[in-house]
CSV table of C-alpha atoms and ligand atoms in Angstrom, one decimal:
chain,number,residue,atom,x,y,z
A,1033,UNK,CA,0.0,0.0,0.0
A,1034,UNK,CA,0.9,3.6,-0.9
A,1035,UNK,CA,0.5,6.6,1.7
A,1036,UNK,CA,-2.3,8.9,0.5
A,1037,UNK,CA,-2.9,12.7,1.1
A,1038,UNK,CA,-5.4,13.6,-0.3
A,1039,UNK,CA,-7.4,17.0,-0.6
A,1040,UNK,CA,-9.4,15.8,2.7
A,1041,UNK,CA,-6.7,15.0,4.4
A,1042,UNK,CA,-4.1,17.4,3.3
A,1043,UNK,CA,-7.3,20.1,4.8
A,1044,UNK,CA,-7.5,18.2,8.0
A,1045,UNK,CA,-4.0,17.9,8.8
A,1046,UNK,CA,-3.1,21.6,7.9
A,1047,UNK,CA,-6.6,22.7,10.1
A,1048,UNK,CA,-5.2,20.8,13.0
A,1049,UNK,CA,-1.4,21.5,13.0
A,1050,UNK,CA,-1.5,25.1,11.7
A,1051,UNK,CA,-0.3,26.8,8.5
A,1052,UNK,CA,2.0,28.9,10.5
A,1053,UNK,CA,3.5,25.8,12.2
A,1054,UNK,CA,3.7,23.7,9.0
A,1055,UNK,CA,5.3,26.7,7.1
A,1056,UNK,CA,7.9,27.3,10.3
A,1057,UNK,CA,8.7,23.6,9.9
A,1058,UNK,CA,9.3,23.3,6.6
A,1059,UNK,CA,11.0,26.3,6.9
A,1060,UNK,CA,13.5,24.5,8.8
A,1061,UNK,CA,13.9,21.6,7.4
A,1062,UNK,CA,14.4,23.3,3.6
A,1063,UNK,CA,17.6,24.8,5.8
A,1064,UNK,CA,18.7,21.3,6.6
A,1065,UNK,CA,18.5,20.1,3.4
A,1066,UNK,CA,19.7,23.2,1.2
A,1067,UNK,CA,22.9,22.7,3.2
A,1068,UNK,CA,23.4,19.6,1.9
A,1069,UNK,CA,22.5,20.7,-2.4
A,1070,UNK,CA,25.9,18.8,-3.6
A,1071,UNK,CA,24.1,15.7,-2.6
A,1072,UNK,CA,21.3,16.2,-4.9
A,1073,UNK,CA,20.6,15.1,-8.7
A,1074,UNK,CA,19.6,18.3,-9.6
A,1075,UNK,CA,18.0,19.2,-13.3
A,1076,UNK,CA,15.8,22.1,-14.4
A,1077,UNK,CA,12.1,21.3,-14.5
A,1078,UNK,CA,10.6,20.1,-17.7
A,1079,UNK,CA,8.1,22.6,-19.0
A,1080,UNK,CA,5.2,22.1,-21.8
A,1081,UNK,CA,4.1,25.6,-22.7
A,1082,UNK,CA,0.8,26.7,-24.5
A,1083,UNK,CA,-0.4,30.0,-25.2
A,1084,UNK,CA,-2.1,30.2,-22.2
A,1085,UNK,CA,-0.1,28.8,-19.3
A,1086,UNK,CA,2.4,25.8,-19.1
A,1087,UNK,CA,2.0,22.3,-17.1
A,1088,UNK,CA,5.5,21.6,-15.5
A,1089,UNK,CA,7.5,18.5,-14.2
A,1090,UNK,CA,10.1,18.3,-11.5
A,1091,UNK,CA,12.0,15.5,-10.7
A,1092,UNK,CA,14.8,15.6,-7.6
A,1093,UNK,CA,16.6,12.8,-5.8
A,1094,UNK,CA,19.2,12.6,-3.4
A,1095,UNK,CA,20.8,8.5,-2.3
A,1096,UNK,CA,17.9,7.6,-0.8
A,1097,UNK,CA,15.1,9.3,-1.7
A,1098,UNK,CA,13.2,10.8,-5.1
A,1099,UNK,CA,10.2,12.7,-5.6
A,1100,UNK,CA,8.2,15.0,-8.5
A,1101,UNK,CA,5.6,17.2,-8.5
A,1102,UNK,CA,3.4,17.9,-11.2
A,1103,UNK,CA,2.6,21.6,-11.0
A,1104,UNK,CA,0.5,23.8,-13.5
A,1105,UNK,CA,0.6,27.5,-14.0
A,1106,UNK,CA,-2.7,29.2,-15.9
A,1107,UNK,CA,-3.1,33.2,-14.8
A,1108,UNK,CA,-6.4,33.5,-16.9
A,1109,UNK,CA,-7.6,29.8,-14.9
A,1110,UNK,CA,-9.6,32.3,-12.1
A,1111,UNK,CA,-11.6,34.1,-14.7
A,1112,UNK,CA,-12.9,30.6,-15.5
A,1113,UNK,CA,-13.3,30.0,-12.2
A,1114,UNK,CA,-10.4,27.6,-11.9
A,1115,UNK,CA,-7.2,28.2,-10.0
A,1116,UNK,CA,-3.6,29.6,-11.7
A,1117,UNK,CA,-1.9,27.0,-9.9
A,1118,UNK,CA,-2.4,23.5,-9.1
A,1119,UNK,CA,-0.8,20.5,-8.3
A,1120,UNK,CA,0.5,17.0,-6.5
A,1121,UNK,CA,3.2,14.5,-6.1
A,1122,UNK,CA,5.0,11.9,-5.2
A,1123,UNK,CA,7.8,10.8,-2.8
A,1124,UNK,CA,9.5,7.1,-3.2
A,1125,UNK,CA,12.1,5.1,-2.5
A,1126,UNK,CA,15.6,5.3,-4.3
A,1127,UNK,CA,16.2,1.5,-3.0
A,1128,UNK,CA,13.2,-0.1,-4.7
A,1129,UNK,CA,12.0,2.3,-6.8
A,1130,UNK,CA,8.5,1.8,-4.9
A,1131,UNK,CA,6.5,4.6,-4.2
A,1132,UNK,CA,6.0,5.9,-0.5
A,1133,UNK,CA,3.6,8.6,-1.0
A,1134,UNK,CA,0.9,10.3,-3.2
A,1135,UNK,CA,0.4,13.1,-2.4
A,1136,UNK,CA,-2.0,16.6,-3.2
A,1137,UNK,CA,0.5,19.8,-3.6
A,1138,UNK,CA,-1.8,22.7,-3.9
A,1139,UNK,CA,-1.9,23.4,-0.5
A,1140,UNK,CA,1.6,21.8,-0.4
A,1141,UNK,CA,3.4,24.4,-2.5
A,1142,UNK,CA,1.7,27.1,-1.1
A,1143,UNK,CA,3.4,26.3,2.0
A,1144,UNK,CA,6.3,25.0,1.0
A,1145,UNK,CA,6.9,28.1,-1.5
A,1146,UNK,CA,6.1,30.5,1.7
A,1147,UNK,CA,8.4,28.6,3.4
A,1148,UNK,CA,11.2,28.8,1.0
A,1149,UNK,CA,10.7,32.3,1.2
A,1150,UNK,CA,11.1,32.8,4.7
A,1151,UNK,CA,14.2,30.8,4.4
A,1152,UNK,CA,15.5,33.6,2.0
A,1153,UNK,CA,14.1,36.6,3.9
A,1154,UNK,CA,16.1,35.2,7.4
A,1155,UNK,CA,19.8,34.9,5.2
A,1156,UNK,CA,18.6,38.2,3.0
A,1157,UNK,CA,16.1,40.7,4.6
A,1158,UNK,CA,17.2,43.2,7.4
A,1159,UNK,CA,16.5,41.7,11.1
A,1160,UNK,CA,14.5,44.7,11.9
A,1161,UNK,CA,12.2,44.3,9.2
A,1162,UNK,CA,8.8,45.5,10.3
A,1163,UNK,CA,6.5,46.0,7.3
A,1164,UNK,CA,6.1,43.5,4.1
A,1165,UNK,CA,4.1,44.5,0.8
A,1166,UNK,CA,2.1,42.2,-0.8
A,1167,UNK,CA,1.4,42.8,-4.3
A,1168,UNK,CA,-0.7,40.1,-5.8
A,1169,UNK,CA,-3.2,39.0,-3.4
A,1170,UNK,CA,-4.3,35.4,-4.7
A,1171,UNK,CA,-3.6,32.1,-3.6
A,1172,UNK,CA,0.3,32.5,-2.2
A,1173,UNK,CA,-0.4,36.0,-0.6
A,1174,UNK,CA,-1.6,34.5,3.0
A,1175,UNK,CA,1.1,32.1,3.3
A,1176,UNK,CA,3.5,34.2,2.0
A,1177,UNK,CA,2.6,36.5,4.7
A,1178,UNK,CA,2.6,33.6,7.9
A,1179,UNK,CA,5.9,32.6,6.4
A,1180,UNK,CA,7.6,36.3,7.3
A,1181,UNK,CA,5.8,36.4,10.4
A,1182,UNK,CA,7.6,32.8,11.2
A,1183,UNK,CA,10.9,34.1,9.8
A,1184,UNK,CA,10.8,37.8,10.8
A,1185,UNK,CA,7.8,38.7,13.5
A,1186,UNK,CA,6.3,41.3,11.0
A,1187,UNK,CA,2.9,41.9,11.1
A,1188,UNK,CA,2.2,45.1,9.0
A,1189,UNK,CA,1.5,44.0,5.5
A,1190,UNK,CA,0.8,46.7,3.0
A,1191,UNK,CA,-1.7,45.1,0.0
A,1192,UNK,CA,-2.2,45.8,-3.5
A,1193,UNK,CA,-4.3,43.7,-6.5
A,1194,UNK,CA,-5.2,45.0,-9.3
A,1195,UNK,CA,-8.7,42.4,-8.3
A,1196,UNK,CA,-10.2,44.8,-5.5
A,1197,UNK,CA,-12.0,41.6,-4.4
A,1198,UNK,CA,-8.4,40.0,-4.0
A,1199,UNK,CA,-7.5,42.5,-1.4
A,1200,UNK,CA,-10.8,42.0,0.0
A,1201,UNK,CA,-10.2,38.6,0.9
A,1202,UNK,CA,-6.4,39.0,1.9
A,1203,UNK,CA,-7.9,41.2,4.2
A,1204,UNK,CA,-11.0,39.4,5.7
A,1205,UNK,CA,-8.5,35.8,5.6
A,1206,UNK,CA,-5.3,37.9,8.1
A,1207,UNK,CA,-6.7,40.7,10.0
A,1208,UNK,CA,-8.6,37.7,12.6
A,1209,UNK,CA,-5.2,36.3,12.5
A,1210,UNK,CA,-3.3,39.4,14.3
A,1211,UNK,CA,-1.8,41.3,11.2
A,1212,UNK,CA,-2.3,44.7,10.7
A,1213,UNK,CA,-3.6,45.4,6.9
A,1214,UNK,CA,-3.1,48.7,4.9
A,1215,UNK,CA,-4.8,48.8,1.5
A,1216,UNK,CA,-2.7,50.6,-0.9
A,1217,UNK,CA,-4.0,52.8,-3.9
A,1218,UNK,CA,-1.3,51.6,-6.3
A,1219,UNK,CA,1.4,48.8,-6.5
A,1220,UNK,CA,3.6,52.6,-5.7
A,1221,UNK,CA,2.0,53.1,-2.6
A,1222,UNK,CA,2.1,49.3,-1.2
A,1223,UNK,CA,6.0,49.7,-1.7
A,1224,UNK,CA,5.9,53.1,0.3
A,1225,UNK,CA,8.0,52.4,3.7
A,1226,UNK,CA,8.1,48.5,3.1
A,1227,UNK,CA,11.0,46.6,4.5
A,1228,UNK,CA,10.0,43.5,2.5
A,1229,UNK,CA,8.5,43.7,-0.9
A,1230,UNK,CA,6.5,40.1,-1.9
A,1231,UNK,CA,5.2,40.3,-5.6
A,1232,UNK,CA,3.0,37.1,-6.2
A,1233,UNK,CA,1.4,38.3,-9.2
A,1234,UNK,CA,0.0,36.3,-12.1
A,1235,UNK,CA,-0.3,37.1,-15.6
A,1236,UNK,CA,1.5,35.1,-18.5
A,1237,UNK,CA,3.4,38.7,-19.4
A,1238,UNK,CA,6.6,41.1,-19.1
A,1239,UNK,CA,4.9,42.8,-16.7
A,1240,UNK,CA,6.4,45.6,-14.4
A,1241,UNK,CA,4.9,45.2,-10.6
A,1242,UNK,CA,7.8,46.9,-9.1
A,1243,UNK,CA,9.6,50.0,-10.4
A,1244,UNK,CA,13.0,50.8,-9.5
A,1245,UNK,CA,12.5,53.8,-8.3
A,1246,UNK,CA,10.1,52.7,-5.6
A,1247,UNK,CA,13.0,50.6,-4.4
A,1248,UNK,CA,14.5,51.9,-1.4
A,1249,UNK,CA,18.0,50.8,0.1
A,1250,UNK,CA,17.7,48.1,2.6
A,1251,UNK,CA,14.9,47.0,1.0
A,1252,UNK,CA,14.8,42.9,0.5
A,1253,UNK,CA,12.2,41.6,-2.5
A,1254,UNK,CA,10.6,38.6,-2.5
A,1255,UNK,CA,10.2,38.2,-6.4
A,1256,UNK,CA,7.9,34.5,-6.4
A,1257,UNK,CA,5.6,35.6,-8.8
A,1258,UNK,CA,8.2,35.6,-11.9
A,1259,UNK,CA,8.4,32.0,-12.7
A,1260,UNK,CA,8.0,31.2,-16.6
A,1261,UNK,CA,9.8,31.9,-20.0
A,1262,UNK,CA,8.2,35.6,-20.8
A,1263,UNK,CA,6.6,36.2,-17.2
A,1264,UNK,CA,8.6,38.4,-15.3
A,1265,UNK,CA,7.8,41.2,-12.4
A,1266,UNK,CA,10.7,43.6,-11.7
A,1267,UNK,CA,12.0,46.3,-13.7
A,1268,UNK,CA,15.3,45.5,-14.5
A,1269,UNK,CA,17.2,48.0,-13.2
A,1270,UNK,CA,16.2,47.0,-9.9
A,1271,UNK,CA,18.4,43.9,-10.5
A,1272,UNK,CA,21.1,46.0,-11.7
A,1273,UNK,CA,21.2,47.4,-8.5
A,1274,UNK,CA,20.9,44.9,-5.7
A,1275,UNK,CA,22.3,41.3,-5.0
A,1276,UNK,CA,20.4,38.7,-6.4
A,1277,UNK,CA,19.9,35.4,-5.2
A,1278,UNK,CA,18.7,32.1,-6.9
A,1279,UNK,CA,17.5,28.9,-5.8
A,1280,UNK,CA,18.9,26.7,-8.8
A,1281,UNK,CA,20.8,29.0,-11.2
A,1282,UNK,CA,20.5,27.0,-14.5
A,1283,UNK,CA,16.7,26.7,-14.2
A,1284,UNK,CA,16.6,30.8,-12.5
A,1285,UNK,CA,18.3,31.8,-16.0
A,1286,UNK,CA,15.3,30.3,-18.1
A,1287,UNK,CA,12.5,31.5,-15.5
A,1288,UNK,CA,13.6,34.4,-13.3
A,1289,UNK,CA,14.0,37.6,-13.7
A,1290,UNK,CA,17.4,37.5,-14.7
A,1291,UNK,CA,16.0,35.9,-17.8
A,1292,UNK,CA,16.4,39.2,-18.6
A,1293,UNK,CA,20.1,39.5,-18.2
A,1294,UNK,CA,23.2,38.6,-19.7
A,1295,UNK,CA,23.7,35.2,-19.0
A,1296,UNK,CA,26.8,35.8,-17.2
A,1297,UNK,CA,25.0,38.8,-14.7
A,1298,UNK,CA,26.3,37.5,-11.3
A,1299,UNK,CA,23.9,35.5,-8.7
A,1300,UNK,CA,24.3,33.7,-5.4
A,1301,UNK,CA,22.3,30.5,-5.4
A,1302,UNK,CA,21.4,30.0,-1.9
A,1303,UNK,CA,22.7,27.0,-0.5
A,1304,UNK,CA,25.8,28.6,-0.9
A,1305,UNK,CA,24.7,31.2,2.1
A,1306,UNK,CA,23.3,29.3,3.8
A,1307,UNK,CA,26.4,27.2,4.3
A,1308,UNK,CA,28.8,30.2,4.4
A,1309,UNK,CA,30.4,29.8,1.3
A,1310,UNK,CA,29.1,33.2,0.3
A,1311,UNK,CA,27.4,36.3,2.7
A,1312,UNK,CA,24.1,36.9,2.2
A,1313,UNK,CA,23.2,40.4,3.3
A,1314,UNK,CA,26.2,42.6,4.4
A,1315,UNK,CA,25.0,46.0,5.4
A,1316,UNK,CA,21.5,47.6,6.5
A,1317,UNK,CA,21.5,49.7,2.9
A,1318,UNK,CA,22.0,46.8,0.5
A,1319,UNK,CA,19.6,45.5,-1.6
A,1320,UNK,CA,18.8,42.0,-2.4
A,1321,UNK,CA,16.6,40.3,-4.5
A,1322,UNK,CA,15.4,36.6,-4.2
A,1323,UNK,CA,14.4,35.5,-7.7
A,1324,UNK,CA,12.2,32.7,-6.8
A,1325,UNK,CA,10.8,30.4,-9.5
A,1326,UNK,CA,10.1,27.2,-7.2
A,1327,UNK,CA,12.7,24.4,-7.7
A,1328,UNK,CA,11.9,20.3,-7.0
A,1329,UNK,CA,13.8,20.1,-3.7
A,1330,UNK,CA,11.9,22.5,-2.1
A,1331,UNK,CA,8.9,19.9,-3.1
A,1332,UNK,CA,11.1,16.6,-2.0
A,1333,UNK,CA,11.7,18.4,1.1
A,1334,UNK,CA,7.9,19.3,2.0
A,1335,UNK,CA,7.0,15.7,0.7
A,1336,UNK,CA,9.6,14.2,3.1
A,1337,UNK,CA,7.8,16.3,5.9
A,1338,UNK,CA,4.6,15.3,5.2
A,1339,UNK,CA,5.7,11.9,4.9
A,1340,UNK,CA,6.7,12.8,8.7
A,1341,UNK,CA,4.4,14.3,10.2
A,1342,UNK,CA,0.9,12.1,8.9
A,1343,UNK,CA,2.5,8.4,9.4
A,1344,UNK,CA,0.4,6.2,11.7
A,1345,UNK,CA,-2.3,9.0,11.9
A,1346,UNK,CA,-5.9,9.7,10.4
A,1347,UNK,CA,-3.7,11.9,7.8
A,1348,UNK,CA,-2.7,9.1,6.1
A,1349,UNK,CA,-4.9,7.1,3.9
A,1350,UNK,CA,-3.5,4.1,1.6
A,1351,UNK,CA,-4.4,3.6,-2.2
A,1352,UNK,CA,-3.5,0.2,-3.8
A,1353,UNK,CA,-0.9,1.6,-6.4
A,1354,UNK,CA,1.5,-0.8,-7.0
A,1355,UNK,CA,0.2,-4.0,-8.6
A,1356,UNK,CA,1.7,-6.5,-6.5
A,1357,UNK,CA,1.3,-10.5,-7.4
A,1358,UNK,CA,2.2,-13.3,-4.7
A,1359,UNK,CA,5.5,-14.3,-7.3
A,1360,UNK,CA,6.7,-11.0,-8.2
A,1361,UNK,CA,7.4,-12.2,-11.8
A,1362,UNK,CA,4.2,-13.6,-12.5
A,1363,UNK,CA,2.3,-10.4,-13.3
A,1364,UNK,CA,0.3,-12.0,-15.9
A,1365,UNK,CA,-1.3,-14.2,-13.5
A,1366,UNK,CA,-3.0,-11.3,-11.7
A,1367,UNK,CA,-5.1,-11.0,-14.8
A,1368,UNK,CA,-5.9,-14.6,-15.8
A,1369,UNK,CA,-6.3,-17.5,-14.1
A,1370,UNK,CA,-4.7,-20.4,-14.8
A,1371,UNK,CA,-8.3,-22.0,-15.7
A,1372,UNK,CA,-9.4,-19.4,-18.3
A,1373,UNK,CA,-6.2,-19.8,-20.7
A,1374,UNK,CA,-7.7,-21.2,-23.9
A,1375,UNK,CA,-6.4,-24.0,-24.4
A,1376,UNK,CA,-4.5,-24.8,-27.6
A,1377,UNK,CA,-6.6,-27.8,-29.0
B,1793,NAD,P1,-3.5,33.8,-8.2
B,1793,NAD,O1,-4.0,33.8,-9.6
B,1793,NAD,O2,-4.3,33.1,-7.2
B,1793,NAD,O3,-3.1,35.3,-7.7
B,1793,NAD,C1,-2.5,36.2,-8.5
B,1793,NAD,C2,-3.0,37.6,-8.2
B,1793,NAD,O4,-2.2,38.6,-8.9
B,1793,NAD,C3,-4.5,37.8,-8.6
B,1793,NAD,O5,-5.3,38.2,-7.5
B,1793,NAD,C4,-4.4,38.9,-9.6
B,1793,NAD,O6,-5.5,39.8,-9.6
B,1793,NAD,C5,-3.1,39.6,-9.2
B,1793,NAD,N1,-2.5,40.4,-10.3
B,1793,NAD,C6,-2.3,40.1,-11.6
B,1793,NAD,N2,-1.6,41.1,-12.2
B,1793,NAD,C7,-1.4,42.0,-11.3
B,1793,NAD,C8,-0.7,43.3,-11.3
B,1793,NAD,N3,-0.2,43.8,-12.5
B,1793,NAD,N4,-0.7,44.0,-10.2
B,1793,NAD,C9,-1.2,43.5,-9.0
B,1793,NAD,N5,-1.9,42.4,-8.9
B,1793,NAD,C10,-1.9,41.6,-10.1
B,1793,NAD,O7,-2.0,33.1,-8.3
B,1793,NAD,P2,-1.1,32.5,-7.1
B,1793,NAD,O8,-1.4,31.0,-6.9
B,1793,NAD,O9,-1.2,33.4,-5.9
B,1793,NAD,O10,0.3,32.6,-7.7
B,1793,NAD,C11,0.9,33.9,-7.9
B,1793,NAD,C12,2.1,33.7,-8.8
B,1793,NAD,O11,3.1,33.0,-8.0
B,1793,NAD,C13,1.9,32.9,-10.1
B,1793,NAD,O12,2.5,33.6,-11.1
B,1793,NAD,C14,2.5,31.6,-9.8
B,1793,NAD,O13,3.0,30.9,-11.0
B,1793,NAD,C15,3.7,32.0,-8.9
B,1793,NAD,N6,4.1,30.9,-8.0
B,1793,NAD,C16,5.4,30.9,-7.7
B,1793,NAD,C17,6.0,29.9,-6.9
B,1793,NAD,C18,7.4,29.9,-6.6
B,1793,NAD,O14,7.9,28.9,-6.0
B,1793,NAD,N7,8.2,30.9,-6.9
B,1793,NAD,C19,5.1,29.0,-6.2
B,1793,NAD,C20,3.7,29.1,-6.5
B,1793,NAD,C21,3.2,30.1,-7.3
């Protein structure tokens, strides 16, 4: 039998442990395993484009363990009443090559991408950070927010949609949960005294969420929305400007927002900070820029924690995956009996 999360489950085990919690332990965890990248067969994630969105692949393993995610990205999806991102996974063994887990990832990635982030803001944003923007207030934007409070105690947040009802339910989701919400006029005026800028935007198009002019030194962006060939966020200048930092720089180069760059524009990919091989932020006026496009071990990891944390409880459901016959080379003989062959005369 295969572990199963499914959407019921996934709900009920996120409703009794806490998004917050979850996020916080990822969180850690990612930190664990980031320092440990070399040991990873890394590859960027296989992407099948259309005109309207793109349905990805992403494949990671390290010794012992492997896992993919199957992950869509569709910014017209909620004016059909679906959503821009879905997706789920799986998490097996490197010994047998049997699966462990099945797993749903919507809610998954939500967390695990807030998570990711906090990771970055804790190696990249100033410890005295107080206020985060949020521009783009779908899906990601109340996660992303639990994850700085988990990484950074802030609880001013400073909203902008262009989809008034976005911000409307941003709103109505975190003010019962203790943060403090401004409602900005203008992407300009979200950005106006924030110490943490968070664009989670979607729209399959060189847009500009952030100007670099708005960008204030000290300031630490948290670029997630930018993800995909052609769907980019920052004005480029802004990266110009401040440090940037990748999670897996061959697959950041095709999806970021240094897609825009010359390919040899210099980055930090993460791990590297967060095992001390390079400095992360150096001084209160620096800016930096996390360039985050989601990469599979940030998925392996938040698989592995599921994996965890729902063992041996009502979490975990089974599904009967893996056909398994008595002889494990007679497969055939699942499917016909011995008494049903035709005989040959
Ligand atoms: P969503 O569709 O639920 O929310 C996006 C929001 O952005 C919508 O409310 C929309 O009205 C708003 N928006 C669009 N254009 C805007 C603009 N110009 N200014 C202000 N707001 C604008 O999507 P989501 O699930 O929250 O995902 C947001 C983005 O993050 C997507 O592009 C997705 O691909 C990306 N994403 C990245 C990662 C990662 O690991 N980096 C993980 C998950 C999602």
């Amino acid at each position: 039998m295969v572990m199963l999360v499914d959407v019921p489950r996934m709900t009920a085990w996120i409703r009794h442990t806490g998004a917050e919690r979850i996020i916080a332990d990822i969180a850690a965890r990612l930190e664990t395993d980031y320092a440990r990248w070399p040991q990873f067969d890394k590859v960027e994630r296989i992407a099948a484009h259309s005109p309207i969105g793109v349905i990805e692949l992403m494949p990671i393993a390290d010794a012992d363990r492997y896992g993919f995610k199957y992950v869509n990205g569709h910014p017209a999806n909620p004016a059909r009443g679906l959503q821009t991102v879905t997706a789920f996974g799986a998490y097996a063994d490197v010994h047998t090559g049997y699966p462990i887990l099945i797993a749903e990832m919507t809610l998954l990635t939500a967390l695990r991408t807030a998570a990711t982030s906090a990771m970055a803001a804790r190696h990249l944003a100033r410890a005295d950070s107080e206020v985060m923007a949020i521009i783009g207030n779908g899906s990601q934007s109340e996660f992303q927010a639990l994850g700085m409070r988990g990484a950074l105690g802030i609880t001013s947040l400073r909203i902008w949609d262009t989809d008034p009802a976005a911000m409307d339910k941003l709103q109505r989701n975190l003010e019962p949960h203790g943060f403090t919400v401004y409602r900005a006029t203008s992407a300009r005026d979200a950005c106006r005294g924030a110490d943490i800028i968070t664009t989670a935007t979607a729209d399959k198009a060189l847009a500009q969420i952030v100007a670099n002019d708005w960008v204030e030194p000290g300031m630490h962006l948290n670029a997630i929305g930018g993800d995909c060939p052609g769907k980019t966020e920052l004005d480029t200048d802004i990266l110009r400007r401040a440090d940037v930092f990748v999670e897996y720089e061959p697959q950041t180069r095709i999806e970021g927002e240094i897609q825009h760059l010359p390919a040899d524009h210099p980055v930090t990919e993460l791990w590297t900070v967060i095992t001390g091989q390079a400095t992360g932020r150096t001084s209160p006026a620096q800016i930096t820029v996390f360039d985050s496009v989601g990469f599979a071990l940030e998925d392996l990891t938040a698989l592995a924690h599921v994996a965890d944390a729902v063992q041996g409880t009502e979490f975990a459901g089974e599904i009967d995956l893996v056909a398994s016959p008595a002889d494990p080379r007679d497969l055939f003989g699942m499917v016909v009996s011995p008494a049903s062959v035709p005989s040959s005369r």
